[in-house]
Amino acid sequence: MLLLLRKDLFILRYYFLLVLLYVYLFGFLLFNNTSFIFVAALSAIMLMTISANLDSKNKSMIVIASLPVSSKSIVQAKYAAVLLFALIGIFVSVLVYILNSLIVGREMAYASSYVPIILLIIACYASLYYPIYYWLGFRASQVVSIITVSIPLVFIVTLSSAITDILSFSAAVNAAFLAASCLLLIVSYRLSIFFLERKGLA
Amino acid sequence: MNDIIKLNNVSKQYKLFSIEPLSCTFKQGYITGLIGPNGAGKTTLIKMIMGITRPGTGEITIFGQSQSLQEAEIKQQIGFVSDECHYYEHLSIQSMKNIIAPFYKKWDDNAFSRLLDRFELSPKMKIRSLSKGMKMKLGLAFALSHHADLLIMDEPTAGLDPVFRRELLDLLAEIMLDERKSIVFSTHITTDLDRIADYIAFLHHGRLVFNESKEQIQERYVLVKGPLSLLEAPSVNAVFIGVRESLVGFEGLTDRGHEIAAIVGTSAQLSRPTLEDIMYFTARGGKSHAAAIT
């Protein structure tokens, strides 16, 4: 599975520049109170979608499926990549905070309560995206991704206009967010495996 | 003689196409050609063997192990070449190698470099810049660089120029000098199989028509050429698998050679059919008419 994760990072290496461009736009130029959530969640979603796009383009999934790994490991690696991309997203948002504070000189605070809501947004997206990807294929998942991306986007935009201070939730709410994220990913993983068992990878 | 691949009642159902329950074995140490017209189910069958597509029913055993249970271990010993290039187009050959090589316990960098030299490919070349033939060569280089015991290829010669097709067949013949190696490859260019295949499995409309040695097939089938008047007798018509009529006579395929020889005597010419003849007449079935010559 680690080799599959490594493969994802390897094929994405040029596309990290695209993410940086996006981070510059939303993390610096169009900065607001929800930029940290925006940057972290959408960076991860972007990486997830590009990775799936690259696998589907030219049907590269056939090459992956012919490698000495089980089909289950391929699905497991996709879900492990969700967590990896989430970590990258969170890291990038912390970087945006540091650069904004130290270089741009904006006065702000990075709340740890951002992390659960970032994970929830990413989990919501992944939990819809991957089962549809394994069930109906890449094209259907792309259509769904437009819809599912727009949901967190609307949510974050609404949030940014509604709040003027640091977004903060109680510990119980944060725990609920984390639990919901885990549950969504587990159910989604089971569904993806179910479709894989019925249809195969390509 | 060991079976390297065993299919037991394997089927697959799609909306517009299905592989009917199919049982057969492919032998170790031989080249098996999988033939059939386009849409016969060759690629689906190969995808099921590779675990890329799941069979609806049945079980596939490779190297004596269950494909579904030992998928990763089995694929360590398989070199796979697909009908088209499915590598990441934005990467170079070297980068693609860096992705693929760590997956194989027996990956041989020297063998890979030698094959790239032989195929006149540079590791720096971007995959998107390669021609179809070069991409097929690259696929072969990857498939042959981890000392696989079984090489599975889906239409490897399609779209290749005759020179490289010959080279590829020579390369396959070289591989087969090691009797532990086995090759299964699908094609609809049957002349390639006439040259190198030991066994032929013929798929048509998702059904296995036969899976026999080339000699057995050539002994069993007879191609008959004669005047149209011979077809007027119902007993003659009945023995043919397929008949092609033209203005100058008919050509028909039968697997009842002795019977037809006794009926037609010297009024028809009997010969050994090529694999293409067998595929053509079986696929068309019944009577067909050649285009009139004007």
Coordinates of C-alpha atoms in Angstrom, one line a residue:
Chain A
M1 CA 0.0 0.0 0.0
L2 CA 2.9 2.3 0.7
L3 CA 4.1 1.9 -2.8
L4 CA 0.7 2.9 -4.1
L5 CA 0.8 6.0 -1.9
R6 CA 4.3 6.7 -3.2
K7 CA 2.9 6.3 -6.8
D8 CA 0.2 8.9 -6.1
L9 CA 2.7 11.4 -4.8
F10 CA 5.0 10.7 -7.7
I11 CA 2.4 11.3 -10.4
L12 CA 1.1 14.4 -8.6
R13 CA 4.5 16.1 -8.3
Y14 CA 3.9 18.6 -11.1
Y15 CA 0.4 19.2 -9.9
F16 CA 1.5 20.5 -6.5
L17 CA 2.4 23.7 -8.3
L18 CA -1.2 24.0 -9.3
V19 CA -2.2 23.6 -5.7
L20 CA 0.4 26.3 -4.7
L21 CA -1.2 28.7 -7.2
Y22 CA -4.6 28.1 -5.7
V23 CA -3.1 28.5 -2.2
Y24 CA -1.7 31.9 -3.2
L25 CA -5.0 33.0 -4.6
F26 CA -7.2 32.0 -1.6
G27 CA -4.6 32.1 1.2
F28 CA -3.2 35.5 0.4
L29 CA -5.0 37.5 -2.3
L30 CA -8.6 36.7 -1.2
F31 CA -7.8 36.1 2.4
N32 CA -10.6 36.0 5.0
N33 CA -11.5 34.3 8.3
T34 CA -12.2 31.0 6.6
S35 CA -9.2 30.9 4.3
F36 CA -7.4 28.3 6.5
I37 CA -10.3 25.9 6.2
F38 CA -10.8 26.7 2.5
V39 CA -7.1 26.2 1.7
A40 CA -6.7 23.0 3.6
A41 CA -10.0 21.3 2.5
L42 CA -9.9 22.3 -1.1
S43 CA -6.1 21.5 -1.5
A44 CA -6.8 17.9 -0.3
I45 CA -9.9 17.6 -2.5
M46 CA -8.0 19.0 -5.5
L47 CA -5.2 16.4 -5.0
M48 CA -7.7 13.6 -4.6
T49 CA -9.5 14.5 -7.8
I50 CA -6.3 15.1 -9.9
S51 CA -5.0 11.7 -8.7
A52 CA -8.2 9.9 -9.7
N53 CA -8.2 11.9 -13.0
L54 CA -4.6 10.8 -13.8
D55 CA -5.5 7.1 -13.0
S56 CA -8.5 7.3 -15.3
K57 CA -6.9 9.3 -18.1
N58 CA -5.5 6.7 -20.6
K59 CA -7.0 4.1 -18.4
S60 CA -3.9 4.0 -16.2
M61 CA -5.9 2.0 -13.7
I62 CA -5.3 -1.0 -15.9
V63 CA -1.5 -0.6 -15.3
I64 CA -2.0 -0.3 -11.6
A65 CA -4.3 -3.3 -11.5
S66 CA -1.8 -5.4 -13.3
L67 CA 0.9 -4.7 -10.6
P68 CA 1.5 -7.2 -7.9
V69 CA -1.0 -5.8 -5.4
S70 CA -4.4 -7.0 -4.5
S71 CA -7.4 -5.0 -5.8
K72 CA -8.4 -4.4 -2.2
S73 CA -5.0 -2.7 -1.5
I74 CA -5.6 -0.4 -4.4
V75 CA -8.8 0.8 -2.8
Q76 CA -7.2 0.9 0.7
A77 CA -4.4 3.1 -0.8
K78 CA -7.0 5.5 -2.1
Y79 CA -8.5 6.0 1.3
A80 CA -5.0 6.2 2.9
A81 CA -4.3 8.9 0.3
V82 CA -7.3 10.8 1.6
L83 CA -5.7 11.1 5.0
L84 CA -2.3 11.9 3.4
F85 CA -3.9 14.7 1.3
A86 CA -5.7 16.0 4.4
L87 CA -2.4 16.2 6.2
I88 CA -0.9 18.0 3.3
G89 CA -3.9 20.4 3.2
I90 CA -3.6 21.1 7.0
F91 CA 0.2 21.6 6.6
V92 CA -0.4 24.0 3.7
S93 CA -3.0 26.0 5.7
V94 CA -0.5 26.3 8.7
L95 CA 2.1 27.5 6.2
V96 CA -0.4 30.1 4.9
Y97 CA -1.0 31.2 8.5
I98 CA 2.8 31.5 9.2
L99 CA 3.5 33.4 6.0
N100 CA 0.5 35.7 6.5
S101 CA 1.6 36.5 10.1
L102 CA 5.4 36.8 9.5
I103 CA 5.7 38.2 6.0
V104 CA 2.4 39.9 5.2
G105 CA 2.0 41.1 8.8
R106 CA -1.7 40.1 9.2
E107 CA -2.9 39.8 12.8
M108 CA -4.7 36.5 13.2
A109 CA -4.8 33.2 15.0
Y110 CA -4.9 29.6 13.8
A111 CA -7.4 27.6 15.9
S112 CA -6.9 23.9 16.4
S113 CA -10.7 23.6 16.0
Y114 CA -10.2 24.1 12.3
V115 CA -8.8 20.6 12.0
P116 CA -12.0 18.6 12.7
I117 CA -14.1 20.6 10.4
I118 CA -11.4 20.4 7.7
L119 CA -11.4 16.6 8.1
L120 CA -15.2 16.5 8.0
I121 CA -15.3 18.4 4.7
I122 CA -12.7 16.2 3.2
A123 CA -14.3 13.0 4.5
C124 CA -17.7 14.1 3.1
Y125 CA -16.2 14.6 -0.3
A126 CA -14.2 11.4 -0.3
S127 CA -17.0 9.3 1.0
L128 CA -19.2 10.2 -1.9
Y129 CA -16.5 10.4 -4.6
Y130 CA -14.8 7.1 -4.3
P131 CA -17.8 4.7 -4.1
I132 CA -19.2 6.5 -7.2
Y133 CA -15.8 6.2 -8.9
Y134 CA -15.7 2.4 -8.3
W135 CA -19.4 2.0 -9.1
L136 CA -20.0 4.2 -12.2
G137 CA -16.5 5.1 -13.3
F138 CA -14.5 8.3 -13.5
R139 CA -16.9 10.4 -15.6
A140 CA -19.8 9.9 -13.2
S141 CA -17.6 10.6 -10.2
Q142 CA -16.5 13.9 -12.0
V143 CA -20.1 15.0 -12.3
V144 CA -20.6 14.1 -8.6
S145 CA -17.4 15.9 -7.7
I146 CA -18.6 19.1 -9.1
I147 CA -21.7 18.8 -6.9
T148 CA -19.9 17.7 -3.9
V149 CA -17.2 20.3 -4.2
S150 CA -19.9 23.0 -4.4
I151 CA -21.4 21.8 -1.1
P152 CA -18.3 22.6 1.0
L153 CA -17.7 25.7 -1.1
V154 CA -21.2 27.1 -0.3
F155 CA -20.7 26.0 3.3
I156 CA -17.4 27.8 3.7
V157 CA -18.5 30.9 1.8
T158 CA -21.6 31.1 4.0
L159 CA -19.4 30.6 7.1
S160 CA -17.0 33.3 6.0
S161 CA -19.8 35.9 5.7
A162 CA -21.4 34.8 9.0
I163 CA -18.4 35.0 11.2
T164 CA -16.0 37.8 11.9
D165 CA -13.9 36.2 14.5
I166 CA -12.0 32.9 14.9
L167 CA -14.3 30.0 14.2
S168 CA -14.5 27.9 17.4
F169 CA -16.5 24.8 18.4
S170 CA -16.8 23.1 21.7
A171 CA -14.8 20.0 22.3
A172 CA -17.9 17.9 22.0
V173 CA -18.7 19.3 18.6
N174 CA -15.1 18.7 17.5
A175 CA -15.3 15.1 18.7
A176 CA -18.5 14.7 16.8
F177 CA -16.9 16.0 13.7
L178 CA -14.0 13.6 14.0
A179 CA -16.3 10.7 14.7
A180 CA -18.5 11.6 11.8
S181 CA -15.5 11.8 9.5
C182 CA -14.3 8.3 10.6
L183 CA -17.7 6.8 10.2
L184 CA -18.2 8.3 6.7
L185 CA -14.8 7.0 5.5
I186 CA -15.4 3.5 6.9
V187 CA -18.9 3.3 5.3
S188 CA -17.5 4.7 2.1
Y189 CA -14.6 2.3 2.1
R190 CA -17.0 -0.7 2.6
L191 CA -19.1 0.6 -0.3
S192 CA -16.1 1.0 -2.6
I193 CA -15.0 -2.6 -1.8
F194 CA -18.5 -3.8 -2.5
F195 CA -18.5 -2.2 -6.0
L196 CA -14.9 -3.4 -6.6
E197 CA -15.9 -7.0 -5.8
R198 CA -18.8 -6.8 -8.3
K199 CA -17.2 -4.9 -11.1
G200 CA -13.4 -5.0 -10.8
L201 CA -11.2 -2.1 -11.3
A202 CA -11.6 -1.5 -15.1
Chain B
M1 CA 2.4 -31.3 -18.5
N2 CA 1.3 -28.7 -15.9
D3 CA -1.6 -26.2 -16.2
I4 CA -0.4 -22.7 -15.7
I5 CA -3.9 -21.2 -15.9
K6 CA -7.1 -23.0 -15.1
L7 CA -10.5 -21.5 -15.7
N8 CA -13.4 -23.2 -14.0
N9 CA -16.9 -22.2 -15.1
V10 CA -15.8 -18.6 -15.5
S11 CA -18.5 -16.2 -16.8
K12 CA -19.1 -12.5 -17.0
Q13 CA -22.4 -10.7 -17.8
Y14 CA -22.6 -7.2 -19.3
K15 CA -25.7 -5.5 -20.6
L16 CA -24.9 -6.1 -24.3
F17 CA -22.3 -8.9 -24.1
S18 CA -21.5 -11.9 -22.0
I19 CA -18.8 -14.5 -21.5
E20 CA -20.7 -17.8 -21.3
P21 CA -19.5 -20.2 -18.5
L22 CA -16.1 -21.3 -19.7
S23 CA -13.8 -24.0 -18.5
C24 CA -10.3 -24.6 -20.0
T25 CA -6.6 -24.8 -19.1
F26 CA -3.5 -23.2 -20.6
K27 CA -0.4 -25.3 -20.5
Q28 CA 3.0 -24.4 -18.9
G29 CA 5.9 -24.1 -21.2
Y30 CA 3.9 -23.3 -24.3
I31 CA 2.6 -20.3 -26.3
T32 CA -1.2 -20.2 -26.3
G33 CA -2.9 -17.9 -28.7
L34 CA -6.3 -16.5 -27.9
I35 CA -8.0 -15.8 -31.1
G36 CA -11.4 -14.5 -32.0
P37 CA -13.0 -11.6 -34.0
N38 CA -13.3 -8.2 -32.4
G39 CA -15.8 -8.3 -29.5
A40 CA -15.4 -12.0 -29.0
G41 CA -14.4 -11.5 -25.3
K42 CA -10.6 -11.9 -25.5
T43 CA -9.8 -8.7 -23.6
T44 CA -12.5 -9.4 -21.0
L45 CA -11.1 -12.9 -20.5
I46 CA -7.5 -11.5 -20.1
K47 CA -8.8 -8.8 -17.7
M48 CA -10.5 -11.5 -15.6
I49 CA -7.3 -13.6 -15.6
M50 CA -5.3 -10.5 -14.5
G51 CA -7.9 -9.7 -11.8
I52 CA -8.7 -6.3 -13.4
T53 CA -12.3 -7.4 -14.0
R54 CA -14.1 -9.7 -11.7
P55 CA -15.8 -12.8 -13.1
G56 CA -19.5 -13.1 -12.5
T57 CA -19.1 -16.8 -11.6
G58 CA -16.4 -19.4 -11.5
E59 CA -12.8 -19.6 -10.3
I60 CA -9.5 -18.8 -11.9
T61 CA -6.4 -20.7 -10.8
I62 CA -2.9 -19.5 -11.8
F63 CA 0.3 -21.3 -10.9
G64 CA -2.0 -23.6 -8.9
Q65 CA -3.2 -20.7 -6.7
S66 CA -6.6 -19.1 -6.5
Q67 CA -6.5 -15.8 -8.4
S68 CA -8.9 -14.1 -6.1
L69 CA -7.1 -15.2 -2.9
Q70 CA -3.4 -14.9 -3.9
E71 CA -3.7 -12.0 -6.4
A72 CA -0.6 -10.1 -5.4
E73 CA 1.7 -13.2 -5.2
I74 CA 0.5 -14.5 -8.5
K75 CA 1.0 -11.1 -10.3
Q76 CA 4.7 -11.1 -9.1
Q77 CA 5.2 -13.9 -11.6
I78 CA 3.2 -12.4 -14.5
G79 CA 4.4 -9.9 -17.1
F80 CA 1.4 -8.1 -18.6
V81 CA 1.2 -6.1 -21.8
S82 CA -2.2 -4.5 -22.5
D83 CA -3.6 -3.7 -25.9
E84 CA -3.0 0.0 -25.5
C85 CA -0.5 2.1 -23.6
H86 CA -2.0 2.9 -20.3
Y87 CA 1.0 4.5 -18.6
Y88 CA 1.0 8.0 -17.2
E89 CA 1.5 10.1 -20.4
H90 CA 3.0 13.1 -18.6
L91 CA 5.9 11.0 -17.2
S92 CA 9.2 10.0 -18.7
I93 CA 10.1 6.3 -19.2
Q94 CA 12.5 6.6 -16.3
S95 CA 9.9 8.1 -14.0
M96 CA 7.4 5.3 -15.0
K97 CA 10.1 2.8 -14.2
N98 CA 10.6 4.4 -10.8
I99 CA 7.0 3.8 -10.1
I100 CA 6.7 0.3 -11.4
A101 CA 10.1 -1.3 -10.4
P102 CA 9.6 -1.2 -6.5
F103 CA 6.5 -3.4 -6.8
Y104 CA 8.5 -6.4 -8.1
K105 CA 10.7 -8.5 -5.9
K106 CA 12.7 -9.7 -8.9
W107 CA 12.9 -6.4 -10.8
D108 CA 16.1 -6.4 -12.9
D109 CA 17.4 -2.9 -13.8
N110 CA 20.0 -4.3 -16.2
A111 CA 17.4 -6.3 -18.1
F112 CA 15.3 -3.2 -18.4
S113 CA 18.2 -1.2 -19.7
R114 CA 19.1 -3.9 -22.2
L115 CA 15.6 -4.1 -23.5
L116 CA 15.3 -0.3 -23.8
D117 CA 18.6 -0.4 -25.8
R118 CA 17.3 -3.2 -28.0
F119 CA 14.0 -1.3 -28.6
E120 CA 15.9 1.9 -29.2
L121 CA 14.1 3.7 -26.4
S122 CA 15.7 6.4 -24.2
P123 CA 14.8 6.5 -20.5
K124 CA 14.4 10.3 -20.9
M125 CA 11.7 10.1 -23.5
K126 CA 8.3 11.3 -22.4
I127 CA 5.6 8.6 -22.8
R128 CA 3.3 11.0 -24.6
S129 CA 5.9 11.4 -27.3
L130 CA 6.1 7.7 -28.1
S131 CA 4.5 6.2 -31.2
K132 CA 2.1 3.2 -30.8
G133 CA 4.9 0.8 -31.7
M134 CA 7.3 2.4 -29.2
K135 CA 4.6 2.3 -26.5
M136 CA 4.1 -1.4 -27.2
K137 CA 7.9 -1.9 -26.9
L138 CA 7.9 -0.1 -23.6
G139 CA 5.1 -2.3 -22.3
L140 CA 7.2 -5.3 -23.3
A141 CA 10.3 -3.9 -21.6
F142 CA 8.3 -3.5 -18.3
A143 CA 6.7 -7.0 -18.7
L144 CA 10.0 -8.7 -19.3
S145 CA 12.2 -7.0 -16.6
H146 CA 11.1 -8.9 -13.6
H147 CA 11.7 -12.5 -14.7
A148 CA 8.1 -13.3 -15.0
D149 CA 7.2 -17.0 -15.6
L150 CA 4.0 -16.1 -17.4
L151 CA 3.6 -13.4 -20.1
I152 CA 0.1 -12.3 -20.8
M153 CA -0.4 -10.0 -23.7
D154 CA -3.6 -8.5 -25.1
E155 CA -3.3 -7.8 -28.9
P156 CA 0.4 -7.0 -28.7
T157 CA 0.9 -7.0 -32.5
A158 CA -2.1 -4.8 -33.3
G159 CA -1.0 -1.6 -35.1
L160 CA 2.6 -2.7 -35.3
D161 CA 4.6 -2.6 -38.5
P162 CA 5.6 -5.9 -40.0
V163 CA 9.3 -5.5 -39.1
F164 CA 8.6 -5.1 -35.4
R165 CA 5.9 -7.7 -35.5
R166 CA 8.6 -10.2 -36.7
E167 CA 11.0 -8.9 -34.1
L168 CA 8.4 -9.4 -31.4
L169 CA 7.7 -13.0 -32.5
D170 CA 11.5 -13.7 -32.5
L171 CA 11.7 -12.3 -29.0
L172 CA 8.8 -14.5 -27.8
A173 CA 10.5 -17.5 -29.3
E174 CA 13.7 -16.5 -27.4
I175 CA 11.7 -16.4 -24.2
M176 CA 10.3 -19.8 -24.8
L177 CA 13.8 -21.3 -24.9
D178 CA 13.3 -21.4 -21.1
E179 CA 10.8 -24.2 -20.7
R180 CA 9.5 -22.8 -17.4
K181 CA 8.1 -19.8 -19.2
S182 CA 4.6 -19.6 -20.7
I183 CA 2.9 -17.1 -22.9
V184 CA -0.7 -16.3 -23.5
F185 CA -1.5 -13.8 -26.1
S186 CA -4.6 -12.6 -27.8
T187 CA -4.7 -11.5 -31.4
H188 CA -6.9 -11.3 -34.4
I189 CA -3.8 -11.4 -36.6
T190 CA -3.8 -15.1 -36.9
T191 CA -0.7 -15.3 -39.1
D192 CA 1.4 -14.4 -36.0
L193 CA 0.0 -17.5 -34.3
D194 CA 0.6 -19.7 -37.3
R195 CA 4.3 -18.9 -36.8
I196 CA 4.8 -19.4 -33.1
A197 CA 1.7 -20.6 -31.1
D198 CA 1.6 -24.2 -29.7
Y199 CA -2.0 -24.0 -28.6
I200 CA -5.0 -22.0 -29.9
A201 CA -8.0 -21.0 -27.9
F202 CA -10.8 -19.7 -30.1
L203 CA -13.4 -17.4 -28.6
H204 CA -16.5 -16.4 -30.5
H205 CA -19.5 -14.4 -29.1
G206 CA -18.2 -15.1 -25.5
R207 CA -18.1 -18.8 -26.1
L208 CA -15.0 -21.0 -26.3
V209 CA -15.1 -22.8 -29.6
F210 CA -12.0 -24.8 -29.0
N211 CA -8.8 -24.9 -27.0
E212 CA -6.4 -27.4 -28.7
S213 CA -2.9 -27.8 -30.0
K214 CA -2.3 -26.2 -33.4
E215 CA -1.6 -29.7 -34.9
Q216 CA -4.9 -31.1 -33.6
I217 CA -6.8 -28.1 -35.1
Q218 CA -5.1 -28.4 -38.4
E219 CA -5.8 -32.2 -38.5
R220 CA -9.5 -31.7 -37.6
Y221 CA -10.5 -29.0 -40.0
V222 CA -10.6 -29.2 -43.8
L223 CA -11.0 -26.4 -46.3
V224 CA -13.0 -27.5 -49.3
K225 CA -13.1 -25.6 -52.6
G226 CA -15.3 -26.7 -55.4
P227 CA -18.0 -25.8 -58.0
L228 CA -21.4 -24.4 -56.7
S229 CA -23.2 -27.4 -58.1
L230 CA -21.8 -29.6 -55.3
L231 CA -23.7 -27.5 -52.7
E232 CA -27.0 -28.5 -54.3
A233 CA -26.9 -31.8 -52.4
P234 CA -28.3 -31.3 -48.9
S235 CA -25.9 -33.9 -47.5
V236 CA -22.9 -31.7 -48.6
N237 CA -24.3 -28.6 -47.2
A238 CA -24.9 -30.2 -43.8
V239 CA -21.2 -31.0 -43.2
F240 CA -20.0 -27.4 -43.5
I241 CA -19.4 -25.1 -40.5
G242 CA -19.4 -22.2 -42.9
V243 CA -19.5 -21.7 -46.6
R244 CA -18.5 -18.8 -48.8
E245 CA -20.0 -18.7 -52.3
S246 CA -18.6 -16.7 -55.2
L247 CA -19.2 -16.6 -58.9
V248 CA -16.6 -19.2 -59.6
G249 CA -17.5 -21.7 -56.9
F250 CA -17.5 -22.1 -53.2
E251 CA -15.1 -22.4 -50.3
G252 CA -16.2 -24.2 -47.1
L253 CA -14.8 -25.3 -43.8
T254 CA -15.7 -28.6 -42.2
D255 CA -14.6 -30.7 -39.3
R256 CA -15.9 -33.8 -41.0
G257 CA -13.0 -34.3 -43.4
H258 CA -13.5 -38.0 -44.1
E259 CA -17.2 -37.6 -44.7
I260 CA -16.8 -34.8 -47.2
A261 CA -13.9 -36.6 -49.0
A262 CA -16.2 -39.6 -49.5
I263 CA -19.0 -37.4 -50.8
V264 CA -17.2 -35.1 -53.2
G265 CA -14.5 -37.5 -54.4
T266 CA -12.3 -35.7 -56.8
S267 CA -14.8 -33.0 -57.8
A268 CA -13.5 -30.7 -55.0
Q269 CA -10.2 -29.6 -53.7
L270 CA -9.4 -30.4 -50.0
S271 CA -6.7 -28.5 -48.2
R272 CA -5.5 -27.6 -44.7
P273 CA -7.2 -24.3 -43.6
T274 CA -5.2 -21.5 -42.0
L275 CA -6.3 -20.2 -38.6
E276 CA -7.7 -17.2 -40.4
D277 CA -9.9 -19.6 -42.5
I278 CA -11.1 -21.3 -39.3
M279 CA -11.8 -18.0 -37.6
Y280 CA -13.6 -16.6 -40.6
F281 CA -15.9 -19.5 -41.4
T282 CA -16.7 -20.2 -37.7
A283 CA -17.5 -16.6 -37.1
R284 CA -19.6 -16.1 -40.2
G285 CA -21.2 -19.6 -40.0
G286 CA -23.9 -20.7 -42.6
K287 CA -23.6 -19.3 -46.1
S288 CA -22.1 -16.1 -47.1
H289 CA -21.5 -14.5 -50.5
A290 CA -18.3 -13.0 -51.8
A291 CA -18.7 -9.6 -53.5
A292 CA -19.4 -10.0 -57.1
I293 CA -16.4 -9.3 -59.4
T294 CA -17.2 -6.6 -62.0

